[in-house]
Amino acid sequence: RKEVYRSAADWHSGRGQHFLATIYYYRGGFFEEMLRSLELDRGKSLSGRSGKVITEAYRACPPEIRRGHPMALMIIAIQLSLMNQKDFFREVMSEIRSIFREEKSEETRNELRGEYYVLRGFAAYNDLEKITGFQKKAAGYLKGPSAIEGDKCDWTLGAPSVLYMFYRERGSLDELVRTMYDSRQTYYSLTGNNGRGAEYMLDAEAHFVRGDLERAEILTFRALTDAERYGQIGIGICAYFLQARIFILKGDSGKGLQTLARIHELIVDSERYGFIHTGEICRAFIYAQSDQDSFIPKWIRKGSYEDCDVYHTMESFIYIVFGRLLINEGEYSRLLGMEDRMYESARSEEHTSEL
């Protein structure tokens, strides 16, 4: 059986399918190869469902082998952050710190320290000022783009809105937009243009919520231009989602629905199927606002999302859609009964930057 797993892993590895190779190497007990494959994947295949196998693989791997692969440990830490597994995250971060403290080579130690600050920035979601501070520290150590947060990673974490991702405090929107613009050059240099177009997308949404639909639409096209040029599917989805809402508010429902359909086309054409749930959430949001509840997928209607293939950070956005669905159907008692759970989901996005 081990050799069957080895053959399957080698086959996937030879075709650039490094995350599948990681799984098969783990099943066969080939831990060195497993961690090397995880490093080659660079975190681009992480999802809501990958967490279980990633955490199992970490526990099964001998510590002496893990210590030789700090980059793989950082990718595992990213997965734990996405799962909101704070205690487990602390454990892995402690192991990472001990590795680079013992590293004899100053060049390698600086590289590890730079990647560590990239990871700290990721774990500081969604405090943009803290994230930016860690990214500037990382840039001071790294000589090139980060190895753990590259241009093929899911910058939006499956969210259909950049505003939803980062708006945290009432009255802070203007400052948030300025910080996003000011921080992008450092981040794009650090990650090889991951999330390109995010600044225009946030600015577009800021204008949208203030009723300036014309300026918002112009900025979505700027975001789309960058997203298409740099292959940023998540930003493209955000742009199409906002455009659909703009067209519908302008009274052109046909164009709005056509634009909404482009989200699915974008996901299929790019073969980034990890965004399938994001596309369904976008459609569900529009349908719920339009009282067309029968078009909302069953997995959204059930009101519990722990077992779905979405990041923990997306759960509270889904509850926005589900809450509107309950209002549409007159289930006010159920909505009030779930109020604490919904608020808990929103509050649970505490930052792990200090861990």
mmCIF file of C-alpha atoms in Angstrom:
data_model
loop_
_atom_site.group_PDB
_atom_site.id
_atom_site.type_symbol
_atom_site.label_atom_id
_atom_site.label_comp_id
_atom_site.label_asym_id
_atom_site.label_seq_id
_atom_site.Cartn_x
_atom_site.Cartn_y
_atom_site.Cartn_z
ATOM 1 C CA ARG A 1 0.000 0.000 0.000
ATOM 2 C CA LYS A 2 2.858 2.419 0.786
ATOM 3 C CA GLU A 3 4.206 2.057 -2.714
ATOM 4 C CA VAL A 4 0.775 2.700 -4.206
ATOM 5 C CA TYR A 5 0.583 5.945 -2.239
ATOM 6 C CA ARG A 6 4.139 6.786 -3.300
ATOM 7 C CA SER A 7 3.328 6.231 -6.968
ATOM 8 C CA ALA A 8 0.177 8.341 -6.748
ATOM 9 C CA ALA A 9 2.067 11.118 -4.980
ATOM 10 C CA ASP A 10 4.879 11.102 -7.543
ATOM 11 C CA TRP A 11 2.338 11.174 -10.370
ATOM 12 C CA HIS A 12 0.559 14.238 -8.959
ATOM 13 C CA SER A 13 3.848 15.926 -8.121
ATOM 14 C CA GLY A 14 5.062 15.483 -11.686
ATOM 15 C CA ARG A 15 1.976 17.334 -12.904
ATOM 16 C CA GLY A 16 2.373 20.231 -10.529
ATOM 17 C CA GLN A 17 -0.516 19.079 -8.290
ATOM 18 C CA HIS A 18 1.521 19.536 -5.153
ATOM 19 C CA PHE A 19 -1.276 19.549 -2.603
ATOM 20 C CA LEU A 20 -2.633 16.200 -3.805
ATOM 21 C CA ALA A 21 0.937 14.919 -3.720
ATOM 22 C CA THR A 22 1.191 16.170 -0.127
ATOM 23 C CA ILE A 23 -1.848 14.106 0.870
ATOM 24 C CA TYR A 24 -0.607 10.903 -0.767
ATOM 25 C CA TYR A 25 2.891 11.265 0.668
ATOM 26 C CA TYR A 26 1.270 11.662 4.090
ATOM 27 C CA ARG A 27 -0.914 8.583 3.631
ATOM 28 C CA GLY A 28 2.174 6.595 2.723
ATOM 29 C CA GLY A 29 4.253 7.926 5.600
ATOM 30 C CA PHE A 30 6.777 9.744 3.384
ATOM 31 C CA PHE A 31 7.057 12.811 5.575
ATOM 32 C CA GLU A 32 10.075 14.523 4.019
ATOM 33 C CA GLU A 33 8.398 14.423 0.620
ATOM 34 C CA MET A 34 5.092 15.474 2.175
ATOM 35 C CA LEU A 35 6.541 18.683 3.617
ATOM 36 C CA ARG A 36 8.494 19.470 0.453
ATOM 37 C CA SER A 37 5.289 19.171 -1.581
ATOM 38 C CA LEU A 38 3.448 21.415 0.852
ATOM 39 C CA GLU A 39 6.195 24.013 0.438
ATOM 40 C CA LEU A 40 5.922 23.786 -3.354
ATOM 41 C CA ASP A 41 2.156 24.332 -3.152
ATOM 42 C CA ARG A 42 2.870 27.597 -1.275
ATOM 43 C CA GLY A 43 -0.537 27.551 0.374
ATOM 44 C CA LYS A 44 -2.527 28.142 -2.805
ATOM 45 C CA SER A 45 -4.620 24.977 -2.279
ATOM 46 C CA LEU A 46 -5.645 25.652 1.303
ATOM 47 C CA SER A 47 -9.390 25.670 1.862
ATOM 48 C CA GLY A 48 -12.004 25.072 4.506
ATOM 49 C CA ARG A 49 -11.786 21.332 3.967
ATOM 50 C CA SER A 50 -8.020 20.991 3.803
ATOM 51 C CA GLY A 51 -7.665 21.709 7.510
ATOM 52 C CA LYS A 52 -8.380 18.204 8.779
ATOM 53 C CA VAL A 53 -5.745 16.454 6.669
ATOM 54 C CA ILE A 54 -3.199 19.232 7.271
ATOM 55 C CA THR A 55 -3.530 19.010 11.054
ATOM 56 C CA GLU A 56 -3.435 15.195 10.946
ATOM 57 C CA ALA A 57 -0.262 15.326 8.843
ATOM 58 C CA TYR A 58 1.404 17.721 11.263
ATOM 59 C CA ARG A 59 0.673 15.485 14.247
ATOM 60 C CA ALA A 60 1.855 12.362 12.430
ATOM 61 C CA CYS A 61 5.119 13.871 11.201
ATOM 62 C CA PRO A 62 8.129 13.297 13.502
ATOM 63 C CA PRO A 63 9.344 16.560 15.110
ATOM 64 C CA GLU A 64 12.897 16.066 13.827
ATOM 65 C CA ILE A 65 11.589 16.043 10.242
ATOM 66 C CA ARG A 66 9.323 19.038 10.852
ATOM 67 C CA ARG A 67 12.273 21.085 12.079
ATOM 68 C CA GLY A 68 13.898 20.761 8.680
ATOM 69 C CA HIS A 69 10.912 22.375 6.964
ATOM 70 C CA PRO A 70 10.051 25.688 8.629
ATOM 71 C CA MET A 71 8.345 26.990 5.460
ATOM 72 C CA ALA A 72 5.935 24.059 5.537
ATOM 73 C CA LEU A 73 5.225 24.793 9.197
ATOM 74 C CA MET A 74 4.344 28.370 8.287
ATOM 75 C CA ILE A 75 1.858 27.157 5.684
ATOM 76 C CA ILE A 76 0.358 24.861 8.324
ATOM 77 C CA ALA A 77 0.110 27.866 10.656
ATOM 78 C CA ILE A 78 -1.802 29.759 7.947
ATOM 79 C CA GLN A 79 -4.252 26.869 7.726
ATOM 80 C CA LEU A 80 -4.721 26.898 11.506
ATOM 81 C CA SER A 81 -5.346 30.642 11.459
ATOM 82 C CA LEU A 82 -8.033 30.158 8.802
ATOM 83 C CA MET A 83 -9.619 27.462 10.985
ATOM 84 C CA ASN A 84 -9.542 29.728 14.062
ATOM 85 C CA GLN A 85 -7.549 27.057 15.923
ATOM 86 C CA LYS A 86 -5.774 29.519 18.206
ATOM 87 C CA ASP A 87 -4.188 27.077 20.670
ATOM 88 C CA PHE A 88 -2.856 24.870 17.891
ATOM 89 C CA PHE A 89 -1.655 27.992 16.072
ATOM 90 C CA ARG A 90 0.310 29.062 19.171
ATOM 91 C CA GLU A 91 1.959 25.644 19.323
ATOM 92 C CA VAL A 92 3.141 25.754 15.700
ATOM 93 C CA MET A 93 4.293 29.375 15.992
ATOM 94 C CA SER A 94 6.383 28.468 19.015
ATOM 95 C CA GLU A 95 8.013 25.669 17.052
ATOM 96 C CA ILE A 96 8.760 28.030 14.162
ATOM 97 C CA ARG A 97 10.393 30.589 16.486
ATOM 98 C CA SER A 98 12.613 27.948 18.054
ATOM 99 C CA ILE A 99 13.802 26.845 14.605
ATOM 100 C CA PHE A 100 14.986 30.205 13.360
ATOM 101 C CA ARG A 101 16.540 31.089 16.716
ATOM 102 C CA GLU A 102 18.738 28.004 16.439
ATOM 103 C CA GLU A 103 19.646 28.644 12.787
ATOM 104 C CA LYS A 104 23.401 29.291 12.451
ATOM 105 C CA SER A 105 23.376 30.970 9.042
ATOM 106 C CA GLU A 106 22.533 34.674 9.311
ATOM 107 C CA GLU A 107 21.231 34.737 5.725
ATOM 108 C CA THR A 108 18.878 31.825 6.348
ATOM 109 C CA ARG A 109 17.847 33.241 9.715
ATOM 110 C CA ASN A 110 16.934 36.562 8.087
ATOM 111 C CA GLU A 111 14.923 34.773 5.424
ATOM 112 C CA LEU A 112 13.024 32.806 8.060
ATOM 113 C CA ARG A 113 12.464 35.932 10.121
ATOM 114 C CA GLY A 114 11.074 37.716 7.067
ATOM 115 C CA GLU A 115 8.666 34.892 6.308
ATOM 116 C CA TYR A 116 7.718 34.800 9.968
ATOM 117 C CA TYR A 117 6.659 38.455 9.785
ATOM 118 C CA VAL A 118 4.676 37.692 6.624
ATOM 119 C CA LEU A 119 2.889 35.042 8.661
ATOM 120 C CA ARG A 120 2.361 37.464 11.554
ATOM 121 C CA GLY A 121 0.780 39.862 9.081
ATOM 122 C CA PHE A 122 -1.532 37.150 7.804
ATOM 123 C CA ALA A 123 -2.526 36.244 11.356
ATOM 124 C CA ALA A 124 -3.324 39.903 12.124
ATOM 125 C CA TYR A 125 -6.382 39.768 9.854
ATOM 126 C CA ASN A 126 -8.389 42.006 9.728
ATOM 127 C CA ASP A 127 -6.460 44.894 11.305
ATOM 128 C CA LEU A 128 -4.934 46.526 8.214
ATOM 129 C CA GLU A 129 -2.584 48.784 10.175
ATOM 130 C CA LYS A 130 -1.095 45.848 12.074
ATOM 131 C CA ILE A 131 -0.891 43.782 8.899
ATOM 132 C CA THR A 132 0.972 46.590 7.142
ATOM 133 C CA GLY A 133 3.389 46.971 10.050
ATOM 134 C CA PHE A 134 4.354 43.295 9.920
ATOM 135 C CA GLN A 135 4.683 43.404 6.135
ATOM 136 C CA LYS A 136 7.097 46.319 6.343
ATOM 137 C CA LYS A 137 9.184 44.356 8.846
ATOM 138 C CA ALA A 138 9.134 41.348 6.512
ATOM 139 C CA ALA A 139 10.296 43.474 3.583
ATOM 140 C CA GLY A 140 13.312 44.515 5.636
ATOM 141 C CA TYR A 141 14.499 40.887 5.846
ATOM 142 C CA LEU A 142 13.443 39.303 2.558
ATOM 143 C CA LYS A 143 15.443 39.840 -0.622
ATOM 144 C CA GLY A 144 12.590 38.786 -2.896
ATOM 145 C CA PRO A 145 8.903 37.773 -2.869
ATOM 146 C CA SER A 146 7.624 35.687 0.026
ATOM 147 C CA ALA A 147 7.660 31.918 -0.345
ATOM 148 C CA ILE A 148 4.507 31.410 1.741
ATOM 149 C CA GLU A 149 2.158 34.084 0.400
ATOM 150 C CA GLY A 150 2.520 34.250 -3.362
ATOM 151 C CA ASP A 151 0.447 35.613 -6.208
ATOM 152 C CA LYS A 152 -1.666 32.442 -6.502
ATOM 153 C CA CYS A 153 -2.880 32.509 -2.909
ATOM 154 C CA ASP A 154 -6.471 33.464 -2.192
ATOM 155 C CA TRP A 155 -6.023 37.068 -1.038
ATOM 156 C CA THR A 156 -9.738 37.606 -0.405
ATOM 157 C CA LEU A 157 -10.058 34.394 1.665
ATOM 158 C CA GLY A 158 -13.212 33.655 -0.333
ATOM 159 C CA ALA A 159 -14.896 36.920 0.649
ATOM 160 C CA PRO A 160 -16.981 38.700 -2.020
ATOM 161 C CA SER A 161 -16.210 42.111 -0.510
ATOM 162 C CA VAL A 162 -12.959 43.834 0.461
ATOM 163 C CA LEU A 163 -14.931 46.302 2.590
ATOM 164 C CA TYR A 164 -16.389 43.377 4.549
ATOM 165 C CA MET A 165 -12.870 42.033 5.107
ATOM 166 C CA PHE A 166 -11.327 45.136 6.663
ATOM 167 C CA TYR A 167 -13.928 47.618 7.916
ATOM 168 C CA ARG A 168 -13.777 47.312 11.703
ATOM 169 C CA GLU A 169 -14.650 50.605 13.389
ATOM 170 C CA ARG A 170 -17.392 53.136 12.793
ATOM 171 C CA GLY A 171 -16.083 56.369 11.284
ATOM 172 C CA SER A 172 -12.815 54.844 10.072
ATOM 173 C CA LEU A 173 -13.640 54.273 6.394
ATOM 174 C CA ASP A 174 -11.649 57.183 4.925
ATOM 175 C CA GLU A 175 -8.576 56.235 6.938
ATOM 176 C CA LEU A 176 -8.976 52.602 5.949
ATOM 177 C CA VAL A 177 -9.023 53.490 2.247
ATOM 178 C CA ARG A 178 -5.907 55.673 2.664
ATOM 179 C CA THR A 179 -4.085 52.907 4.504
ATOM 180 C CA MET A 180 -4.958 50.422 1.770
ATOM 181 C CA TYR A 181 -3.580 52.676 -0.960
ATOM 182 C CA ASP A 182 -0.447 53.503 1.040
ATOM 183 C CA SER A 183 0.354 49.880 1.892
ATOM 184 C CA ARG A 184 -0.092 48.217 -1.489
ATOM 185 C CA GLN A 185 3.326 48.800 -3.029
ATOM 186 C CA THR A 186 5.078 47.092 -0.123
ATOM 187 C CA TYR A 187 2.621 44.199 -0.176
ATOM 188 C CA TYR A 188 2.711 43.706 -3.939
ATOM 189 C CA SER A 189 6.510 43.646 -3.920
ATOM 190 C CA LEU A 190 6.452 41.207 -1.016
ATOM 191 C CA THR A 191 4.033 38.751 -2.650
ATOM 192 C CA GLY A 192 4.529 39.100 -6.398
ATOM 193 C CA ASN A 193 1.326 41.150 -6.870
ATOM 194 C CA ASN A 194 -1.035 38.995 -4.820
ATOM 195 C CA GLY A 195 -4.424 40.692 -4.413
ATOM 196 C CA ARG A 196 -3.660 43.263 -7.090
ATOM 197 C CA GLY A 197 -6.528 45.731 -7.441
ATOM 198 C CA ALA A 198 -7.615 45.532 -3.795
ATOM 199 C CA GLU A 199 -7.137 49.262 -3.225
ATOM 200 C CA TYR A 200 -9.475 50.158 -6.100
ATOM 201 C CA MET A 201 -11.997 47.587 -4.915
ATOM 202 C CA LEU A 202 -12.097 48.966 -1.372
ATOM 203 C CA ASP A 203 -12.368 52.516 -2.713
ATOM 204 C CA ALA A 204 -15.212 51.430 -5.017
ATOM 205 C CA GLU A 205 -17.144 49.911 -2.138
ATOM 206 C CA ALA A 206 -16.597 53.021 -0.023
ATOM 207 C CA HIS A 207 -18.185 55.135 -2.766
ATOM 208 C CA PHE A 208 -20.963 52.570 -3.209
ATOM 209 C CA VAL A 209 -22.098 52.632 0.421
ATOM 210 C CA ARG A 210 -22.134 56.435 0.256
ATOM 211 C CA GLY A 211 -24.376 56.391 -2.822
ATOM 212 C CA ASP A 212 -21.835 57.483 -5.445
ATOM 213 C CA LEU A 213 -22.623 54.729 -7.937
ATOM 214 C CA GLU A 214 -20.838 56.337 -10.906
ATOM 215 C CA ARG A 215 -17.483 56.640 -9.153
ATOM 216 C CA ALA A 216 -17.917 53.188 -7.643
ATOM 217 C CA GLU A 217 -18.486 51.664 -11.100
ATOM 218 C CA ILE A 218 -15.389 53.360 -12.539
ATOM 219 C CA LEU A 219 -13.264 52.017 -9.699
ATOM 220 C CA THR A 220 -14.589 48.466 -10.174
ATOM 221 C CA PHE A 221 -13.275 48.562 -13.733
ATOM 222 C CA ARG A 222 -9.886 49.708 -12.450
ATOM 223 C CA ALA A 223 -9.912 46.779 -10.030
ATOM 224 C CA LEU A 224 -10.913 44.403 -12.837
ATOM 225 C CA THR A 225 -8.092 45.660 -15.063
ATOM 226 C CA ASP A 226 -5.515 44.811 -12.398
ATOM 227 C CA ALA A 227 -7.248 41.557 -11.459
ATOM 228 C CA GLU A 228 -7.255 40.325 -15.064
ATOM 229 C CA ARG A 229 -3.675 41.380 -15.686
ATOM 230 C CA TYR A 230 -2.329 39.653 -12.589
ATOM 231 C CA GLY A 231 -4.691 36.668 -12.411
ATOM 232 C CA GLN A 232 -6.427 37.722 -9.189
ATOM 233 C CA ILE A 233 -9.671 35.753 -9.274
ATOM 234 C CA GLY A 234 -10.855 36.842 -5.818
ATOM 235 C CA ILE A 235 -10.617 40.541 -6.702
ATOM 236 C CA GLY A 236 -12.381 39.860 -10.008
ATOM 237 C CA ILE A 237 -15.265 38.222 -8.143
ATOM 238 C CA CYS A 238 -15.547 41.203 -5.769
ATOM 239 C CA ALA A 239 -15.627 43.580 -8.735
ATOM 240 C CA TYR A 240 -18.325 41.670 -10.631
ATOM 241 C CA PHE A 241 -20.384 41.309 -7.441
ATOM 242 C CA LEU A 242 -20.344 45.054 -6.807
ATOM 243 C CA GLN A 243 -21.033 45.831 -10.465
ATOM 244 C CA ALA A 244 -24.080 43.546 -10.394
ATOM 245 C CA ARG A 245 -25.449 45.408 -7.377
ATOM 246 C CA ILE A 246 -24.771 48.778 -9.024
ATOM 247 C CA PHE A 247 -26.608 47.789 -12.224
ATOM 248 C CA ILE A 248 -29.583 46.478 -10.253
ATOM 249 C CA LEU A 249 -29.792 49.687 -8.205
ATOM 250 C CA LYS A 250 -29.712 51.666 -11.458
ATOM 251 C CA GLY A 251 -32.748 49.690 -12.606
ATOM 252 C CA ASP A 252 -31.016 47.403 -15.099
ATOM 253 C CA SER A 253 -31.691 44.012 -13.507
ATOM 254 C CA GLY A 254 -30.904 42.182 -16.741
ATOM 255 C CA LYS A 255 -27.382 43.570 -16.901
ATOM 256 C CA GLY A 256 -27.002 42.984 -13.190
ATOM 257 C CA LEU A 257 -27.843 39.287 -13.500
ATOM 258 C CA GLN A 258 -25.607 38.944 -16.566
ATOM 259 C CA THR A 259 -22.732 40.401 -14.562
ATOM 260 C CA LEU A 260 -23.529 38.075 -11.665
ATOM 261 C CA ALA A 261 -23.293 35.126 -14.068
ATOM 262 C CA ARG A 262 -19.787 36.236 -15.054
ATOM 263 C CA ILE A 263 -18.591 35.269 -11.582
ATOM 264 C CA HIS A 264 -19.282 31.599 -12.287
ATOM 265 C CA GLU A 265 -17.694 31.905 -15.732
ATOM 266 C CA LEU A 266 -14.581 33.440 -14.181
ATOM 267 C CA ILE A 267 -14.269 30.619 -11.658
ATOM 268 C CA VAL A 268 -14.704 27.883 -14.279
ATOM 269 C CA ASP A 269 -12.456 29.514 -16.885
ATOM 270 C CA SER A 270 -9.662 29.952 -14.330
ATOM 271 C CA GLU A 271 -10.238 26.469 -12.849
ATOM 272 C CA ARG A 272 -10.157 28.039 -9.372
ATOM 273 C CA TYR A 273 -12.964 25.878 -8.038
ATOM 274 C CA GLY A 274 -12.223 26.849 -4.456
ATOM 275 C CA PHE A 275 -14.243 29.977 -5.225
ATOM 276 C CA ILE A 276 -17.420 28.049 -6.111
ATOM 277 C CA HIS A 277 -18.956 28.743 -2.700
ATOM 278 C CA THR A 278 -18.028 32.422 -3.022
ATOM 279 C CA GLY A 279 -19.971 32.594 -6.270
ATOM 280 C CA GLU A 280 -22.959 30.942 -4.637
ATOM 281 C CA ILE A 281 -22.812 33.404 -1.749
ATOM 282 C CA CYS A 282 -22.844 36.331 -4.209
ATOM 283 C CA ARG A 283 -25.917 34.961 -5.973
ATOM 284 C CA ALA A 284 -27.627 34.188 -2.650
ATOM 285 C CA PHE A 285 -27.029 37.761 -1.464
ATOM 286 C CA ILE A 286 -28.718 39.188 -4.578
ATOM 287 C CA TYR A 287 -31.595 36.694 -4.460
ATOM 288 C CA ALA A 288 -32.213 37.316 -0.751
ATOM 289 C CA GLN A 289 -32.335 41.064 -1.352
ATOM 290 C CA SER A 290 -34.816 40.430 -4.188
ATOM 291 C CA ASP A 291 -37.030 38.032 -2.176
ATOM 292 C CA GLN A 292 -36.191 35.168 -4.563
ATOM 293 C CA ASP A 293 -35.418 32.727 -1.778
ATOM 294 C CA SER A 294 -36.052 29.579 -3.851
ATOM 295 C CA PHE A 295 -32.809 30.233 -5.770
ATOM 296 C CA ILE A 296 -30.663 30.207 -2.619
ATOM 297 C CA PRO A 297 -28.562 27.003 -2.274
ATOM 298 C CA LYS A 298 -29.585 24.514 0.409
ATOM 299 C CA TRP A 299 -26.218 24.663 2.179
ATOM 300 C CA ILE A 300 -26.749 28.388 2.853
ATOM 301 C CA ARG A 301 -30.353 27.887 3.949
ATOM 302 C CA LYS A 302 -29.444 25.403 6.681
ATOM 303 C CA GLY A 303 -27.923 28.079 8.953
ATOM 304 C CA SER A 304 -24.850 26.105 10.087
ATOM 305 C CA TYR A 305 -21.555 26.342 8.223
ATOM 306 C CA GLU A 306 -18.867 24.671 10.315
ATOM 307 C CA ASP A 307 -18.627 21.692 7.927
ATOM 308 C CA CYS A 308 -18.717 23.690 4.687
ATOM 309 C CA ASP A 309 -15.726 24.273 2.420
ATOM 310 C CA VAL A 310 -15.411 27.928 3.389
ATOM 311 C CA TYR A 311 -12.910 29.718 5.570
ATOM 312 C CA HIS A 312 -13.875 30.559 9.131
ATOM 313 C CA THR A 313 -13.516 34.233 8.192
ATOM 314 C CA MET A 314 -16.441 33.888 5.750
ATOM 315 C CA GLU A 315 -18.997 32.560 8.211
ATOM 316 C CA SER A 316 -20.279 35.924 9.417
ATOM 317 C CA PHE A 317 -20.878 37.111 5.826
ATOM 318 C CA ILE A 318 -22.967 34.010 5.158
ATOM 319 C CA TYR A 319 -24.985 34.833 8.274
ATOM 320 C CA ILE A 320 -25.789 38.223 6.718
ATOM 321 C CA VAL A 321 -27.430 36.370 3.828
ATOM 322 C CA PHE A 322 -29.093 33.837 6.124
ATOM 323 C CA GLY A 323 -30.442 36.586 8.376
ATOM 324 C CA ARG A 324 -32.056 38.315 5.419
ATOM 325 C CA LEU A 325 -33.523 34.969 4.354
ATOM 326 C CA LEU A 326 -35.141 34.528 7.786
ATOM 327 C CA ILE A 327 -36.615 38.034 7.561
ATOM 328 C CA ASN A 328 -38.001 37.286 4.091
ATOM 329 C CA GLU A 329 -39.678 34.144 5.388
ATOM 330 C CA GLY A 330 -41.052 35.823 8.506
ATOM 331 C CA GLU A 331 -39.000 33.632 10.859
ATOM 332 C CA TYR A 332 -38.345 36.461 13.307
ATOM 333 C CA SER A 333 -38.226 34.231 16.383
ATOM 334 C CA ARG A 334 -35.568 32.028 14.810
ATOM 335 C CA LEU A 335 -33.575 35.115 13.813
ATOM 336 C CA LEU A 336 -33.682 36.466 17.360
ATOM 337 C CA GLY A 337 -32.843 33.033 18.713
ATOM 338 C CA MET A 338 -29.714 32.889 16.540
ATOM 339 C CA GLU A 339 -28.674 36.467 17.304
ATOM 340 C CA ASP A 340 -25.994 35.475 19.818
ATOM 341 C CA ARG A 341 -24.530 32.881 17.449
ATOM 342 C CA MET A 342 -24.360 35.405 14.624
ATOM 343 C CA TYR A 343 -22.647 38.016 16.781
ATOM 344 C CA GLU A 344 -20.286 35.373 18.145
ATOM 345 C CA SER A 345 -19.289 34.495 14.586
ATOM 346 C CA ALA A 346 -18.492 38.129 13.815
ATOM 347 C CA ARG A 347 -16.604 38.655 17.078
ATOM 348 C CA SER A 348 -14.625 35.427 16.730
ATOM 349 C CA GLU A 349 -12.419 36.986 14.071
ATOM 350 C CA GLU A 350 -10.041 38.053 16.811
ATOM 351 C CA HIS A 351 -6.527 38.722 15.707
ATOM 352 C CA THR A 352 -3.783 36.232 16.457
ATOM 353 C CA SER A 353 -0.961 38.681 15.701
ATOM 354 C CA GLU A 354 0.260 38.635 19.296
ATOM 355 C CA LEU A 355 0.376 34.846 19.606
#
